Amino acid sequence: MATRDSVRAWLLEGLQHEDVMPAGPHVVEAPHRRHAWWQVMCLTGLDYFSTLGYQPGIAALAAGLLSPVATLFLVALTLFGALPVYRRVAVESPRGQGSVAMLERLAPRWWGKLFVLVLLGFAATDFVITMTLSAADATAHILENPFVPRALQGHQVAVTIVLLALLGGVFLLGFSEAIGVAVVLVGVYLSLNVVVVTAAVLHVADRPALVVDWKQALLASHGGPASMVLLSLLVMPKLALGLSGFETGVAVMPLIKGDLAGRIRGARRLLTTVALVMSVFLIASSFVTSVLIPLREFREGGRANGRALAYLAHAYLGNRFGTLYDASTIAILWFAGASAMAGLLNLVPRYLPRYGMAPDWTRAVRPLVLVFTAVAFAITVIFRASVTAQGGAYATGVLVLILSAAVAVTVSVHRRGRRAATAAYAAIALVLTYTLVANVIERPDGVKIASFFITAIVVTSLISRATRSTELRVTRVVLDPLAERFLREVPGHEVHLIANEPQRRDRAEYEEKLREQWRNHRLDTATPVLFVEATVPDASEFLTELRVRGEERYGHRILRLESSSIPNALAALLLYIRDCFRKLPHIYFHWAEENPVAAMLRYLVFGVGDVPAMTREILREAEPDPERRPRVHVG
């Protein structure tokens, strides 16, 4: 029993602290240290630059000899589509919330919350597949290295699971922000890639016949330039992995040095630099790998499958340099998985607890690490640790996030009346829509995986919202001067409140309500009473600040308030009156003529219905002492 309790305490460490946030590269809540934008760029580069490990091979399989042409269109979409969108996201969401927060603001209420949950499902797909695909590609570099024992051949799944388990173990032990490590890894990795690509380009320059043969084969297979361009546009969506990293780029903005304006400038430099560097590498790598590597080597079982540039490193620079390149690639791919895990650990607590849509244990890091690691194991087994097979799922997650950012930016500039900018961003959104739809039609695995995450998130969220329905979730109560005067002027040690659902708000409504309460509760007509009226502007919010306004109408004193939940608002007001004015509050209701099950459902979804019973239950949980508990009367 003691062992079980100690394990539970270890798993839920930090749960008792409401302000604890998981540590990691994506932390945005007041980071302890800030860094120069180029250092933070290396953190983004863990995700973005690491795709060089597998992007050229996936491009060759998708487009064949047309890989360099299709890559040019991908680079155009990067520089003239994704980059302008995320430079705008950096301006409008500068605290690291990204495009999801922009859409949350643009689409409030339940529809907005559900939309965010769906986006979180695609974001989870992006991050989880980043982990599994990066680990699978690291495995490919391990197994194809000539110095690795041949006994490991054919055990891709097992090796990948070991890498993922090590990744999960790091987070179970504790993971802190490691920008210094990211700078070293990215610096070494990009330097080695410069050497490999330069060596490959020089080899092609020494043998111009290779380019001539490639051109002839290209013309023989695809005819003239028009058909090449058309076919490249058709296959370009399969190369969408090369767009990854933009969402991460805005998520790490709070780590950049400077005030808010300085961080925005730094983030825009970061995004521009990383896009330009990656574009150069994408074009160069796709060209040299297409010219120098036979197509059969890119296929499953080939020596260039998932490791095209590593193949060239071994072929033209020797096995010792190739092993150094493999080690660098494995390190950055593995660390890209760490970045993705940190992103998940920060993404879930950032949104779901605010909606009341997360179980209490999701505030602890270790249970989430175990859940995400188990999911990564399952995906690795399902896809048999294949880089190519997971490419479609990864591209789907990436494209949905970029498209959501384009839509959010389009709506935002439209609301500001900027017609030219609206047309430009709308055009980008249309191109991204085509890219996403084409990718989904060709490779629907991404939607299937995202559907699993979306379903799991929505179901868990709704269950959590229901189980937390009796929590007191008002963060603060603020009275205006008139409301405060009303309560101070109530004589004696009790305050009597009549709950009224406002309708016409004329004299007859209040007089009828008074007679009803006198009749039902035998209130003395000489007893001073206050009316309390609560309305629900947005029932989808969970935590709210309660502002109470006093109003005098037809000689009656009224306390008016708005909240996402009427029972919560009333319970919070009653407790506030008891604690601040040292008077025991009594509140009077009448029973509604409604089925109690239907009333409960209305309460969960709309914040109204079954108000007397829920108010009493919230008070019972908030105040265990019956003598100190505000009184609820129903007649």
XYZ file of C-alpha atoms in Angstrom:
635
model
C 0.000 0.000 0.000
C 2.854 2.361 0.857
C 4.484 1.575 -2.475
C 1.261 2.326 -4.334
C 0.893 5.647 -2.516
C 4.492 6.620 -3.248
C 4.075 5.788 -6.962
C 0.871 7.829 -7.052
C 2.575 10.768 -5.346
C 5.471 10.571 -7.832
C 3.114 10.462 -10.826
C 1.005 13.371 -9.606
C 3.891 15.491 -8.386
C 3.068 19.148 -8.854
C -0.677 18.543 -9.109
C -1.405 20.420 -5.914
C 0.083 23.603 -7.367
C -2.412 25.396 -9.591
C 0.289 27.506 -11.196
C 2.607 24.661 -12.173
C 3.188 24.425 -15.911
C 5.222 21.695 -17.598
C 8.758 22.655 -18.454
C 10.034 22.438 -21.969
C 10.932 24.324 -25.111
C 7.377 25.546 -25.666
C 6.835 27.048 -22.220
C 5.260 30.478 -22.627
C 4.281 31.359 -19.065
C 6.923 33.840 -17.877
C 10.102 31.970 -18.856
C 12.999 32.345 -16.428
C 15.423 33.331 -19.188
C 15.047 34.926 -22.579
C 17.417 34.538 -25.493
C 18.436 36.156 -28.756
C 16.081 35.426 -31.635
C 18.687 33.346 -33.522
C 19.124 31.075 -30.488
C 15.368 30.569 -30.234
C 15.391 29.903 -33.987
C 17.512 26.823 -33.270
C 14.757 25.614 -30.943
C 12.288 25.915 -33.811
C 14.862 24.296 -36.066
C 14.734 21.080 -34.050
C 11.383 20.442 -35.706
C 11.902 22.254 -39.005
C 15.506 21.493 -39.995
C 15.281 17.878 -38.837
C 12.864 17.176 -41.721
C 15.911 17.268 -44.017
C 16.570 13.788 -42.709
C 13.573 12.373 -44.583
C 12.088 15.114 -46.787
C 14.283 14.494 -49.911
C 13.445 10.781 -49.872
C 9.722 11.381 -49.474
C 9.840 13.990 -52.272
C 11.615 11.529 -54.579
C 9.027 8.824 -53.905
C 6.147 11.267 -54.433
C 7.405 13.075 -57.535
C 10.160 10.872 -58.941
C 12.352 12.758 -61.385
C 10.091 15.791 -60.934
C 11.133 16.131 -57.307
C 13.190 19.334 -57.817
C 10.370 21.019 -59.788
C 7.708 20.053 -57.230
C 10.037 21.241 -54.459
C 10.247 24.653 -56.152
C 6.466 24.983 -55.845
C 6.675 23.902 -52.195
C 9.304 26.579 -51.577
C 7.058 29.148 -53.283
C 4.198 28.127 -50.959
C 6.577 28.424 -48.008
C 7.929 31.888 -48.851
C 4.775 33.455 -50.293
C 2.149 31.549 -48.290
C 3.080 30.147 -44.897
C 5.711 32.794 -44.111
C 3.470 35.881 -44.606
C 0.677 34.186 -42.649
C 2.833 33.412 -39.634
C 4.557 36.782 -39.693
C 1.034 38.153 -39.203
C 0.251 35.576 -36.503
C 3.350 36.785 -34.647
C 1.875 40.303 -34.578
C -1.629 39.282 -33.493
C -0.728 36.504 -31.050
C 2.601 37.647 -29.585
C 2.456 35.728 -26.306
C 2.941 32.319 -27.878
C -0.685 31.208 -28.191
C -0.421 30.838 -31.965
C -3.199 30.536 -34.524
C -5.415 28.387 -32.281
C -5.837 31.287 -29.853
C -6.617 33.655 -32.735
C -9.414 31.381 -33.912
C -10.641 31.004 -30.351
C -11.092 34.782 -30.165
C -12.738 34.949 -33.594
C -15.205 32.115 -32.847
C -16.458 32.440 -29.254
C -19.090 30.393 -27.373
C -19.566 26.636 -27.733
C -18.895 26.579 -31.478
C -15.564 28.241 -30.870
C -14.681 25.817 -28.075
C -15.570 22.785 -30.186
C -13.609 24.217 -33.096
C -10.575 24.640 -30.833
C -10.968 21.038 -29.621
C -10.920 19.855 -33.242
C -7.805 21.923 -33.930
C -6.199 20.482 -30.808
C -6.858 17.034 -32.281
C -4.962 17.956 -35.433
C -2.229 19.631 -33.370
C -1.902 16.444 -31.322
C -1.604 14.532 -34.604
C 1.158 16.894 -35.726
C 3.137 16.607 -32.492
C 2.682 12.863 -31.943
C 3.581 12.021 -35.540
C 6.583 14.339 -35.206
C 7.715 12.086 -32.367
C 7.047 8.784 -34.130
C 8.231 9.825 -37.589
C 11.410 11.427 -36.238
C 12.160 8.332 -34.154
C 11.486 6.090 -37.178
C 13.848 8.135 -39.318
C 16.486 8.063 -36.577
C 16.076 4.274 -36.607
C 16.649 4.234 -40.378
C 19.923 6.121 -39.917
C 20.970 3.733 -37.143
C 20.204 0.512 -39.022
C 21.740 1.599 -42.343
C 25.036 2.647 -40.788
C 27.743 0.166 -41.823
C 29.207 0.027 -38.305
C 25.930 -1.085 -36.672
C 25.606 -4.851 -36.044
C 23.630 -6.614 -38.751
C 21.634 -8.411 -36.047
C 19.512 -5.272 -35.670
C 18.375 -5.405 -39.294
C 14.638 -5.987 -39.665
C 13.874 -4.687 -36.158
C 12.820 -1.144 -37.091
C 9.740 -1.221 -34.843
C 11.652 -2.435 -31.792
C 14.459 0.124 -32.184
C 11.942 2.946 -32.727
C 10.006 1.962 -29.606
C 13.234 1.976 -27.599
C 13.963 5.517 -28.815
C 10.437 6.633 -27.895
C 10.720 4.966 -24.490
C 13.977 6.827 -23.854
C 12.240 10.038 -24.874
C 9.392 9.382 -22.449
C 11.901 8.482 -19.744
C 13.592 11.862 -20.090
C 10.284 13.615 -19.423
C 9.402 11.303 -16.533
C 12.708 12.175 -14.869
C 12.310 15.856 -15.648
C 12.995 18.013 -18.687
C 14.106 21.614 -18.602
C 14.480 24.150 -21.360
C 17.654 23.403 -23.334
C 18.218 26.128 -25.892
C 21.972 25.691 -25.526
C 21.701 22.062 -26.614
C 19.421 23.068 -29.508
C 21.948 25.667 -30.732
C 24.746 23.090 -30.760
C 22.660 20.396 -32.454
C 21.280 22.695 -35.140
C 24.652 24.340 -35.762
C 26.437 21.008 -36.202
C 23.617 19.483 -38.250
C 23.339 22.393 -40.688
C 27.118 22.571 -41.058
C 27.296 18.876 -41.929
C 24.439 19.319 -44.395
C 26.318 22.157 -46.065
C 29.301 19.822 -46.479
C 27.172 16.977 -47.857
C 25.166 19.132 -50.281
C 28.290 20.978 -51.450
C 30.110 17.687 -52.059
C 27.104 16.393 -54.000
C 26.842 19.572 -56.093
C 30.579 19.438 -56.899
C 30.210 15.787 -57.898
C 27.374 16.732 -60.260
C 29.427 19.641 -61.639
C 32.319 17.282 -62.413
C 29.953 14.944 -64.253
C 27.599 17.108 -66.352
C 26.397 13.980 -68.130
C 24.413 13.148 -64.972
C 22.328 16.313 -65.413
C 21.904 15.635 -69.132
C 20.697 12.106 -68.400
C 18.280 13.446 -65.774
C 16.860 16.023 -68.212
C 16.421 13.445 -70.956
C 14.713 11.031 -68.610
C 12.483 13.854 -67.381
C 11.447 14.869 -70.915
C 10.902 11.262 -71.926
C 8.664 10.633 -68.931
C 6.688 13.888 -68.781
C 6.905 15.658 -72.137
C 7.075 19.453 -72.244
C 7.330 22.086 -69.482
C 3.545 22.585 -69.277
C 2.856 18.984 -68.311
C 5.769 19.046 -65.855
C 4.382 22.123 -64.131
C 0.876 20.652 -63.981
C 2.089 17.331 -62.611
C 4.346 19.092 -60.096
C 1.373 21.078 -58.810
C -0.567 17.843 -58.438
C 2.140 16.048 -56.459
C 3.320 19.078 -54.456
C 0.843 18.404 -51.569
C 2.708 15.146 -50.884
C 5.785 17.230 -50.073
C 3.991 19.271 -47.391
C 6.299 17.930 -44.677
C 8.648 20.716 -45.724
C 6.200 23.231 -44.215
C 6.534 21.988 -40.639
C 7.857 24.223 -37.885
C 5.903 27.462 -38.376
C 3.467 26.864 -35.520
C 6.416 26.054 -33.269
C 8.050 29.286 -34.398
C 5.253 31.427 -32.930
C 4.836 29.174 -29.868
C 8.365 30.004 -28.668
C 7.966 33.786 -29.001
C 7.948 34.449 -25.217
C 11.503 33.068 -25.054
C 12.822 35.906 -27.268
C 14.561 38.825 -25.561
C 12.991 42.258 -25.474
C 9.684 43.955 -24.811
C 6.543 42.938 -26.687
C 7.453 44.908 -29.819
C 10.996 43.557 -29.702
C 9.780 39.984 -29.404
C 7.522 40.482 -32.413
C 10.443 41.797 -34.464
C 12.615 38.926 -33.300
C 9.936 36.352 -34.125
C 9.501 37.769 -37.629
C 13.264 37.614 -38.183
C 13.236 34.057 -36.862
C 10.445 32.963 -39.192
C 11.983 34.643 -42.233
C 15.477 33.287 -41.613
C 14.372 29.737 -40.954
C 12.159 29.747 -44.073
C 14.959 31.069 -46.300
C 17.556 28.639 -44.947
C 15.215 25.687 -45.255
C 14.177 26.715 -48.779
C 17.785 26.691 -49.955
C 18.372 23.267 -48.417
C 15.134 21.850 -49.850
C 15.926 22.951 -53.411
C 19.551 21.854 -53.302
C 18.894 18.509 -51.593
C 16.003 17.567 -53.882
C 18.156 18.302 -56.949
C 21.269 16.369 -55.931
C 19.353 13.382 -54.560
C 17.242 13.136 -57.742
C 20.290 13.289 -59.994
C 22.630 11.068 -57.970
C 20.443 8.404 -56.323
C 18.648 5.683 -58.310
C 14.907 5.695 -57.693
C 14.923 2.100 -56.441
C 17.095 3.135 -53.452
C 14.343 5.483 -52.193
C 11.788 2.686 -51.943
C 11.073 0.540 -48.884
C 14.179 -1.514 -48.152
C 16.437 0.743 -50.230
C 19.557 2.276 -48.720
C 18.256 5.826 -49.260
C 14.785 5.189 -47.824
C 14.239 7.914 -45.216
C 17.934 8.910 -45.363
C 18.748 10.319 -48.806
C 21.374 12.847 -47.677
C 22.962 10.261 -45.372
C 23.243 7.960 -48.404
C 25.187 10.692 -50.233
C 27.347 11.388 -47.170
C 28.465 7.747 -47.032
C 28.821 7.477 -50.813
C 30.920 10.610 -51.445
C 32.557 11.446 -48.104
C 33.268 8.009 -46.680
C 31.791 5.918 -43.901
C 33.551 7.798 -41.102
C 32.081 11.141 -42.143
C 28.816 9.358 -42.961
C 28.705 7.952 -39.427
C 29.296 11.434 -38.017
C 26.430 12.679 -40.193
C 24.246 9.784 -39.017
C 25.000 10.601 -35.378
C 24.131 14.268 -35.902
C 20.912 13.356 -37.721
C 19.874 10.845 -35.061
C 20.505 13.427 -32.329
C 18.476 16.196 -33.954
C 15.639 13.827 -34.892
C 15.480 12.477 -31.354
C 15.566 15.992 -29.902
C 12.852 17.078 -32.340
C 10.706 14.392 -30.678
C 11.517 15.966 -27.309
C 10.389 19.339 -28.634
C 7.137 17.785 -29.847
C 6.504 16.103 -26.492
C 7.101 19.413 -24.706
C 4.653 21.049 -27.101
C 1.977 18.510 -26.204
C 2.614 18.922 -22.480
C 2.104 22.669 -22.801
C -0.762 22.559 -25.307
C -3.167 20.394 -23.291
C -2.947 22.357 -19.990
C -3.113 25.674 -21.840
C -6.629 25.181 -23.213
C -8.547 22.280 -21.696
C -8.420 23.288 -17.992
C -9.676 26.779 -18.912
C -12.694 25.154 -20.527
C -13.245 22.854 -17.548
C -12.625 20.066 -20.054
C -9.696 18.216 -18.546
C -9.526 15.718 -15.689
C -7.667 16.978 -12.670
C -4.637 14.753 -13.306
C -3.855 16.486 -16.620
C -2.249 19.284 -14.602
C 0.517 16.813 -13.718
C 3.246 16.163 -16.296
C 4.026 12.493 -15.768
C 0.573 10.973 -16.442
C 0.404 12.920 -19.710
C 3.884 11.687 -20.652
C 2.745 8.092 -20.131
C -0.410 8.653 -22.212
C 1.406 10.306 -25.121
C 4.221 7.729 -25.054
C 1.698 4.880 -25.170
C -0.047 6.528 -28.136
C 3.327 6.928 -29.872
C 4.033 3.212 -29.318
C 0.686 2.300 -30.885
C 1.219 4.507 -33.943
C 4.720 3.104 -34.430
C 3.352 -0.442 -34.424
C 0.443 0.439 -36.719
C 2.735 2.083 -39.292
C 5.559 -0.425 -38.685
C 7.998 2.445 -38.051
C 7.828 3.480 -41.711
C 8.819 7.070 -42.465
C 7.014 7.043 -45.800
C 3.785 5.616 -44.373
C 3.621 8.287 -41.649
C 4.328 11.156 -44.034
C 0.675 11.616 -44.960
C -0.490 11.808 -41.341
C 2.258 14.281 -40.491
C 1.489 16.449 -43.513
C -2.215 16.502 -42.605
C -1.535 17.831 -39.111
C 0.913 20.429 -40.405
C -1.406 21.618 -43.181
C -4.474 21.904 -40.940
C -2.566 24.125 -38.518
C -1.184 26.324 -41.305
C -4.604 26.549 -42.985
C -6.239 27.489 -39.675
C -3.629 30.235 -39.296
C -4.361 31.494 -42.831
C -8.099 31.557 -42.135
C -7.602 33.350 -38.813
C -5.367 35.980 -40.406
C -7.792 36.450 -43.334
C -10.731 37.044 -40.994
C -8.660 39.346 -38.806
C -7.493 41.642 -41.616
C -10.996 41.607 -43.128
C -12.426 42.921 -39.854
C -9.883 45.728 -40.010
C -11.175 46.708 -43.458
C -7.942 45.930 -45.325
C -9.290 44.708 -48.652
C -6.005 44.071 -50.480
C -4.550 42.123 -47.558
C -7.794 40.174 -47.217
C -7.663 39.132 -50.871
C -3.998 38.107 -50.585
C -4.489 36.007 -47.454
C -7.676 34.496 -48.853
C -5.719 33.397 -51.933
C -3.105 31.786 -49.673
C -5.877 30.034 -47.741
C -7.328 28.678 -50.998
C -3.949 27.276 -52.081
C -3.483 25.687 -48.662
C -7.002 24.263 -48.851
C -6.190 22.621 -52.166
C -2.934 21.276 -50.719
C -4.721 19.852 -47.678
C -7.605 18.297 -49.644
C -5.232 16.733 -52.164
C -3.101 15.323 -49.360
C -6.128 13.879 -47.542
C -7.510 12.268 -50.706
C -4.139 10.738 -51.533
C -3.260 9.704 -47.972
C -6.248 9.625 -45.602
C -4.246 8.196 -42.687
C -3.763 11.661 -41.229
C -7.502 12.274 -40.970
C -8.006 8.850 -39.408
C -5.411 9.506 -36.734
C -6.648 13.070 -36.182
C -10.209 11.721 -35.860
C -9.025 9.414 -33.101
C -7.418 12.322 -31.235
C -10.409 14.603 -31.825
C -12.857 11.972 -30.558
C -10.716 11.235 -27.518
C -10.319 14.931 -26.680
C -14.016 15.786 -27.166
C -15.330 12.780 -25.221
C -12.858 13.278 -22.378
C -13.613 16.997 -22.331
C -17.375 16.566 -22.123
C -17.096 13.948 -19.376
C -14.729 16.203 -17.454
C -17.041 19.209 -17.879
C -19.942 17.168 -16.506
C -18.010 15.819 -13.517
C -16.769 19.310 -12.629
C -20.218 20.882 -12.934
C -20.534 21.453 -9.169
C -17.199 23.216 -8.727
C -17.251 26.810 -7.553
C -15.569 28.366 -10.579
C -15.874 32.121 -10.008
C -12.396 33.588 -9.673
C -13.412 36.914 -8.105
C -16.520 38.853 -7.073
C -16.594 42.622 -7.677
C -19.492 44.851 -6.531
C -20.175 48.292 -7.915
C -20.775 51.094 -5.336
C -24.595 50.875 -5.557
C -24.660 47.088 -5.051
C -22.289 47.445 -2.099
C -24.514 50.145 -0.561
C -27.611 47.948 -0.943
C -25.983 45.151 1.025
C -24.505 47.391 3.724
C -27.883 49.016 4.356
C -29.659 45.687 4.959
C -30.502 45.695 8.701
C -29.727 42.792 11.040
C -27.513 39.770 10.503
C -29.349 38.237 7.552
C -29.764 39.142 3.895
C -32.820 37.884 2.007
C -32.466 37.520 -1.753
C -35.202 36.601 -4.223
C -33.927 34.950 -7.393
C -35.717 36.349 -10.414
C -35.384 35.318 -14.031
C -35.637 38.698 -15.805
C -38.237 38.975 -18.547
C -40.278 42.173 -19.023
C -38.702 43.785 -15.937
C -41.786 45.949 -15.381
C -43.514 46.795 -12.089
C -45.993 43.912 -12.429
C -43.185 41.336 -12.778
C -41.533 42.362 -9.504
C -44.784 42.708 -7.577
C -45.906 39.247 -8.730
C -42.533 37.773 -7.755
C -42.818 39.277 -4.276
C -46.329 37.886 -3.756
C -45.157 34.453 -4.952
C -42.301 34.347 -2.447
C -44.455 35.624 0.418
C -46.996 32.928 -0.416
C -44.527 30.069 -0.920
C -42.059 30.827 1.860
C -44.242 32.695 4.380
C -41.888 35.655 4.322
C -42.916 38.526 6.499
C -43.989 41.432 4.303
C -41.929 43.722 6.514
C -38.725 41.768 5.798
C -36.447 43.792 3.470
C -35.534 41.821 0.364
C -33.217 42.245 -2.594
C -33.863 40.815 -6.034
C -30.957 39.048 -7.723
C -30.990 38.570 -11.498
C -28.390 36.501 -13.331
C -27.997 36.090 -17.067
C -25.675 33.929 -19.166
C -23.868 35.692 -22.057
C -21.591 32.722 -22.850
C -22.196 29.348 -21.200
C -19.086 27.818 -22.761
C -16.702 29.699 -20.444
C -15.672 27.879 -17.296
C -13.821 30.303 -15.035
C -15.370 33.771 -14.805
C -15.004 36.964 -12.817
C -18.337 37.973 -11.308
C -19.254 41.645 -11.531
C -22.371 42.664 -9.603
C -24.260 45.852 -10.484
C -26.841 47.488 -8.287
C -30.048 48.889 -9.790
C -33.193 50.423 -8.338
C -36.398 49.818 -10.297
C -39.975 50.673 -9.275
C -38.821 51.010 -5.670
C -37.167 47.573 -5.638
C -33.452 47.001 -5.097
C -31.866 44.611 -7.604
C -28.455 42.966 -7.878
C -27.664 42.170 -11.500
C -24.864 39.886 -12.665
C -23.620 37.910 -15.657
C -21.876 34.558 -15.598
C -21.354 31.395 -17.624
C -23.384 29.502 -15.006
C -26.243 30.943 -12.959
C -25.941 28.477 -10.022
C -22.205 29.152 -9.786
C -22.742 32.889 -9.870
C -25.417 32.780 -7.178
C -23.373 30.475 -4.938
C -20.316 32.725 -5.283
C -22.376 35.824 -4.478
C -23.897 34.213 -1.375
C -20.487 33.175 -0.041
C -19.103 36.641 -0.773
C -21.939 38.316 1.144
C -21.383 36.012 4.110
C -17.619 36.605 4.223
C -17.467 40.329 3.416
C -20.592 41.663 5.116
C -20.773 39.162 8.015
C -24.408 38.465 7.277
C -25.975 35.079 6.609
C -27.630 35.164 3.182
C -30.930 33.435 2.395
C -31.962 32.948 -1.224
C -35.473 32.015 -2.356
C -36.451 30.054 -5.468
C -39.532 28.389 -6.836
C -39.506 24.918 -8.362
C -39.451 24.940 -12.149
C -42.031 22.883 -14.041
C -39.384 20.893 -15.898
C -38.106 17.347 -16.068
C -35.034 17.187 -13.767
C -32.970 15.285 -16.358
C -33.697 17.908 -19.004
C -32.922 20.627 -16.461
C -29.548 19.052 -15.718
C -28.677 18.885 -19.417
C -29.671 22.532 -19.849
C -27.423 23.421 -16.937
C -24.432 21.579 -18.398
C -24.796 23.116 -21.873
C -26.448 26.498 -21.307
C -25.629 27.282 -17.657
C -29.317 27.476 -16.688
C -31.852 24.890 -15.538
C -32.132 23.101 -12.188
C -30.793 26.294 -10.595
C -32.001 25.758 -6.979
C -30.640 22.231 -6.648
C -27.330 23.049 -8.331
C -26.848 26.225 -6.277
C -27.342 24.242 -3.088
C -24.965 21.474 -4.246
C -22.239 23.948 -5.164
C -22.602 25.580 -1.759
C -22.479 22.170 -0.059
C -19.168 21.338 -1.728
C -17.701 24.803 -1.163
C -18.739 25.057 2.511
C -18.761 21.745 4.424
C -20.037 23.336 7.669
C -23.888 23.413 7.509
C -24.005 26.148 10.172
C -21.947 28.533 8.049
C -23.500 27.589 4.742
C -25.836 30.135 3.090
C -29.478 29.020 3.162
C -31.303 27.948 -0.013
C -35.126 27.939 0.109
C -37.246 26.364 -2.617
C -41.032 26.395 -2.709
